[in-house]
Amino acid sequence: MLDNKKAQNEMIHALCQFTGTMQYYMHMSGYHYTDGVHHLAENYHCYWLLTEILIANYPRQLEEFQVWKLKRCYKTPDEPTDAFILTMEDGDKNNCFTKEIPFSDFAADCIELWFTNDVLYLPSEN
């Protein structure tokens, strides 16, 4: 558990450094993502997460503004699993999408990404 918290803190610190983007990357879905999301996918080996989010929106964006959250599942409060729940809320905090991820080696307990205007980005890049 300590390693999970350390990984979470390191990830949060690294991702908070992104406050805009210099470059947009194109995903195979045709949608784009920012420098911060590229850093997340590259350094935490989670291109699969981008694909889950962007393919869910293909061929058209599900909602105008989306908040995507990936959260680790726990057997007990002190016993994390390798399973996650991926959810999407609209701008009014209505849950619009939920998917179970039965296994992932994602380093942290949770991450939040935003998607609007065909671009996936970190909240700090707003």
PDB file of C-alpha atoms in Angstrom:
ATOM      1  CA  MET A   1       0.000   0.000   0.000  1.00  0.00           C
ATOM      2  CA  LEU A   2       2.852   2.396   0.799  1.00  0.00           C
ATOM      3  CA  ASP A   3       4.235   1.974  -2.724  1.00  0.00           C
ATOM      4  CA  ASN A   4       0.794   2.820  -4.119  1.00  0.00           C
ATOM      5  CA  LYS A   5       0.608   6.044  -2.109  1.00  0.00           C
ATOM      6  CA  LYS A   6       4.153   6.967  -3.114  1.00  0.00           C
ATOM      7  CA  ALA A   7       3.360   6.299  -6.778  1.00  0.00           C
ATOM      8  CA  GLN A   8       0.148   8.332  -6.476  1.00  0.00           C
ATOM      9  CA  ASN A   9       2.001  11.285  -4.927  1.00  0.00           C
ATOM     10  CA  GLU A  10       4.765  11.165  -7.551  1.00  0.00           C
ATOM     11  CA  MET A  11       2.215  11.022 -10.346  1.00  0.00           C
ATOM     12  CA  ILE A  12       0.193  13.938  -8.959  1.00  0.00           C
ATOM     13  CA  HIS A  13       3.347  16.031  -8.559  1.00  0.00           C
ATOM     14  CA  ALA A  14       4.534  15.255 -12.096  1.00  0.00           C
ATOM     15  CA  LEU A  15       1.159  15.877 -13.722  1.00  0.00           C
ATOM     16  CA  CYS A  16       0.498  19.153 -11.876  1.00  0.00           C
ATOM     17  CA  GLN A  17       3.444  20.618 -13.785  1.00  0.00           C
ATOM     18  CA  PHE A  18       1.341  20.610 -16.963  1.00  0.00           C
ATOM     19  CA  THR A  19      -0.621  23.857 -17.187  1.00  0.00           C
ATOM     20  CA  GLY A  20      -1.201  24.063 -20.916  1.00  0.00           C
ATOM     21  CA  THR A  21       0.079  22.251 -23.942  1.00  0.00           C
ATOM     22  CA  MET A  22       2.610  23.012 -26.635  1.00  0.00           C
ATOM     23  CA  GLN A  23       1.638  20.078 -28.838  1.00  0.00           C
ATOM     24  CA  TYR A  24      -1.418  17.989 -29.573  1.00  0.00           C
ATOM     25  CA  TYR A  25      -1.082  14.288 -30.315  1.00  0.00           C
ATOM     26  CA  MET A  26      -3.506  12.390 -32.519  1.00  0.00           C
ATOM     27  CA  HIS A  27      -5.003   9.136 -31.300  1.00  0.00           C
ATOM     28  CA  MET A  28      -6.043   6.400 -33.746  1.00  0.00           C
ATOM     29  CA  SER A  29      -9.671   7.412 -33.059  1.00  0.00           C
ATOM     30  CA  GLY A  30      -9.016  10.788 -34.693  1.00  0.00           C
ATOM     31  CA  TYR A  31      -9.314  12.635 -31.383  1.00  0.00           C
ATOM     32  CA  HIS A  32      -6.409  14.544 -29.862  1.00  0.00           C
ATOM     33  CA  TYR A  33      -4.667  14.653 -26.493  1.00  0.00           C
ATOM     34  CA  THR A  34      -2.267  17.053 -24.822  1.00  0.00           C
ATOM     35  CA  ASP A  35       1.326  17.034 -23.585  1.00  0.00           C
ATOM     36  CA  GLY A  36       0.180  16.139 -20.064  1.00  0.00           C
ATOM     37  CA  VAL A  37      -1.878  13.177 -21.229  1.00  0.00           C
ATOM     38  CA  HIS A  38       1.001  12.083 -23.445  1.00  0.00           C
ATOM     39  CA  HIS A  39       3.315  12.228 -20.399  1.00  0.00           C
ATOM     40  CA  LEU A  40       0.817  10.181 -18.367  1.00  0.00           C
ATOM     41  CA  ALA A  41       0.470   7.504 -21.057  1.00  0.00           C
ATOM     42  CA  GLU A  42       4.186   7.340 -21.819  1.00  0.00           C
ATOM     43  CA  ASN A  43       5.548   7.353 -18.262  1.00  0.00           C
ATOM     44  CA  TYR A  44       2.825   5.311 -16.563  1.00  0.00           C
ATOM     45  CA  HIS A  45       2.268   2.872 -19.449  1.00  0.00           C
ATOM     46  CA  CYS A  46      -1.422   3.538 -19.810  1.00  0.00           C
ATOM     47  CA  TYR A  47      -2.094   4.164 -23.483  1.00  0.00           C
ATOM     48  CA  TRP A  48      -4.866   1.628 -22.905  1.00  0.00           C
ATOM     49  CA  LEU A  49      -6.661   4.260 -20.783  1.00  0.00           C
ATOM     50  CA  LEU A  50      -6.601   6.807 -23.605  1.00  0.00           C
ATOM     51  CA  THR A  51      -7.963   4.154 -25.952  1.00  0.00           C
ATOM     52  CA  GLU A  52     -10.768   3.220 -23.522  1.00  0.00           C
ATOM     53  CA  ILE A  53     -11.842   6.866 -23.254  1.00  0.00           C
ATOM     54  CA  LEU A  54     -11.447   7.925 -26.852  1.00  0.00           C
ATOM     55  CA  ILE A  55     -12.927   4.797 -28.425  1.00  0.00           C
ATOM     56  CA  ALA A  56     -15.965   5.162 -26.128  1.00  0.00           C
ATOM     57  CA  ASN A  57     -16.521   8.498 -27.876  1.00  0.00           C
ATOM     58  CA  TYR A  58     -16.050   7.198 -31.409  1.00  0.00           C
ATOM     59  CA  PRO A  59     -17.584   8.037 -33.872  1.00  0.00           C
ATOM     60  CA  ARG A  60     -19.134  10.969 -31.979  1.00  0.00           C
ATOM     61  CA  GLN A  61     -18.467  12.584 -28.636  1.00  0.00           C
ATOM     62  CA  LEU A  62     -20.845  11.192 -25.976  1.00  0.00           C
ATOM     63  CA  GLU A  63     -21.233  14.485 -24.070  1.00  0.00           C
ATOM     64  CA  GLU A  64     -20.040  18.027 -24.766  1.00  0.00           C
ATOM     65  CA  PHE A  65     -17.898  18.080 -21.598  1.00  0.00           C
ATOM     66  CA  GLN A  66     -16.713  14.887 -19.912  1.00  0.00           C
ATOM     67  CA  VAL A  67     -14.942  14.105 -16.655  1.00  0.00           C
ATOM     68  CA  TRP A  68     -13.309  10.675 -16.774  1.00  0.00           C
ATOM     69  CA  LYS A  69     -12.230   9.005 -13.535  1.00  0.00           C
ATOM     70  CA  LEU A  70     -10.266   5.823 -13.106  1.00  0.00           C
ATOM     71  CA  LYS A  71     -10.452   4.505  -9.522  1.00  0.00           C
ATOM     72  CA  ARG A  72      -8.884   1.427  -7.974  1.00  0.00           C
ATOM     73  CA  CYS A  73     -11.178  -1.130  -6.317  1.00  0.00           C
ATOM     74  CA  TYR A  74     -10.528  -2.297  -2.751  1.00  0.00           C
ATOM     75  CA  LYS A  75     -11.414  -5.574  -0.998  1.00  0.00           C
ATOM     76  CA  THR A  76     -11.193  -3.735   2.337  1.00  0.00           C
ATOM     77  CA  PRO A  77     -10.082  -0.150   3.079  1.00  0.00           C
ATOM     78  CA  ASP A  78      -6.514  -1.406   3.531  1.00  0.00           C
ATOM     79  CA  GLU A  79      -6.453  -4.041   0.792  1.00  0.00           C
ATOM     80  CA  PRO A  80      -6.244  -2.732  -2.787  1.00  0.00           C
ATOM     81  CA  THR A  81      -6.931  -4.931  -5.789  1.00  0.00           C
ATOM     82  CA  ASP A  82      -5.662  -4.754  -9.369  1.00  0.00           C
ATOM     83  CA  ALA A  83      -9.182  -3.954 -10.591  1.00  0.00           C
ATOM     84  CA  PHE A  84     -10.441  -0.480 -11.472  1.00  0.00           C
ATOM     85  CA  ILE A  85     -13.693   1.275 -12.336  1.00  0.00           C
ATOM     86  CA  LEU A  86     -13.677   3.762 -15.214  1.00  0.00           C
ATOM     87  CA  THR A  87     -16.505   6.310 -15.122  1.00  0.00           C
ATOM     88  CA  MET A  88     -17.514   9.345 -17.130  1.00  0.00           C
ATOM     89  CA  GLU A  89     -19.614  12.205 -15.832  1.00  0.00           C
ATOM     90  CA  ASP A  90     -21.065  15.093 -17.799  1.00  0.00           C
ATOM     91  CA  GLY A  91     -20.552  18.692 -16.730  1.00  0.00           C
ATOM     92  CA  ASP A  92     -23.438  18.373 -14.253  1.00  0.00           C
ATOM     93  CA  LYS A  93     -21.922  15.381 -12.411  1.00  0.00           C
ATOM     94  CA  ASN A  94     -24.354  12.894 -13.939  1.00  0.00           C
ATOM     95  CA  ASN A  95     -22.811   9.464 -14.414  1.00  0.00           C
ATOM     96  CA  CYS A  96     -23.028   8.649 -18.132  1.00  0.00           C
ATOM     97  CA  PHE A  97     -20.637   5.715 -18.521  1.00  0.00           C
ATOM     98  CA  THR A  98     -19.172   3.004 -16.285  1.00  0.00           C
ATOM     99  CA  LYS A  99     -16.829   0.181 -17.171  1.00  0.00           C
ATOM    100  CA  GLU A 100     -15.074  -2.372 -15.002  1.00  0.00           C
ATOM    101  CA  ILE A 101     -11.380  -2.871 -15.700  1.00  0.00           C
ATOM    102  CA  PRO A 102     -10.717  -6.330 -14.187  1.00  0.00           C
ATOM    103  CA  PHE A 103      -6.930  -5.957 -14.154  1.00  0.00           C
ATOM    104  CA  SER A 104      -4.418  -3.164 -14.551  1.00  0.00           C
ATOM    105  CA  ASP A 105      -0.931  -2.472 -13.262  1.00  0.00           C
ATOM    106  CA  PHE A 106      -1.704   1.263 -13.206  1.00  0.00           C
ATOM    107  CA  ALA A 107       0.590   2.774 -10.577  1.00  0.00           C
ATOM    108  CA  ALA A 108      -1.855   5.032  -8.754  1.00  0.00           C
ATOM    109  CA  ASP A 109      -5.236   4.636  -7.092  1.00  0.00           C
ATOM    110  CA  CYS A 110      -6.997   7.215  -9.229  1.00  0.00           C
ATOM    111  CA  ILE A 111      -6.668   9.689 -12.071  1.00  0.00           C
ATOM    112  CA  GLU A 112      -9.030  12.233 -13.592  1.00  0.00           C
ATOM    113  CA  LEU A 113      -9.001  13.374 -17.211  1.00  0.00           C
ATOM    114  CA  TRP A 114     -11.261  15.812 -19.062  1.00  0.00           C
ATOM    115  CA  PHE A 115     -12.509  15.556 -22.630  1.00  0.00           C
ATOM    116  CA  THR A 116     -14.145  18.313 -24.669  1.00  0.00           C
ATOM    117  CA  ASN A 117     -13.884  19.744 -28.176  1.00  0.00           C
ATOM    118  CA  ASP A 118     -12.310  16.460 -29.340  1.00  0.00           C
ATOM    119  CA  VAL A 119      -9.331  16.871 -26.960  1.00  0.00           C
ATOM    120  CA  LEU A 120      -8.415  14.770 -23.904  1.00  0.00           C
ATOM    121  CA  TYR A 121      -6.468  16.717 -21.268  1.00  0.00           C
ATOM    122  CA  LEU A 122      -5.487  16.944 -17.620  1.00  0.00           C
ATOM    123  CA  PRO A 123      -7.582  19.230 -15.391  1.00  0.00           C
ATOM    124  CA  SER A 124      -4.459  21.344 -14.758  1.00  0.00           C
ATOM    125  CA  GLU A 125      -4.165  21.975 -18.509  1.00  0.00           C
ATOM    126  CA  ASN A 126      -7.508  23.763 -18.615  1.00  0.00           C
TER     127      ASN A 126
END
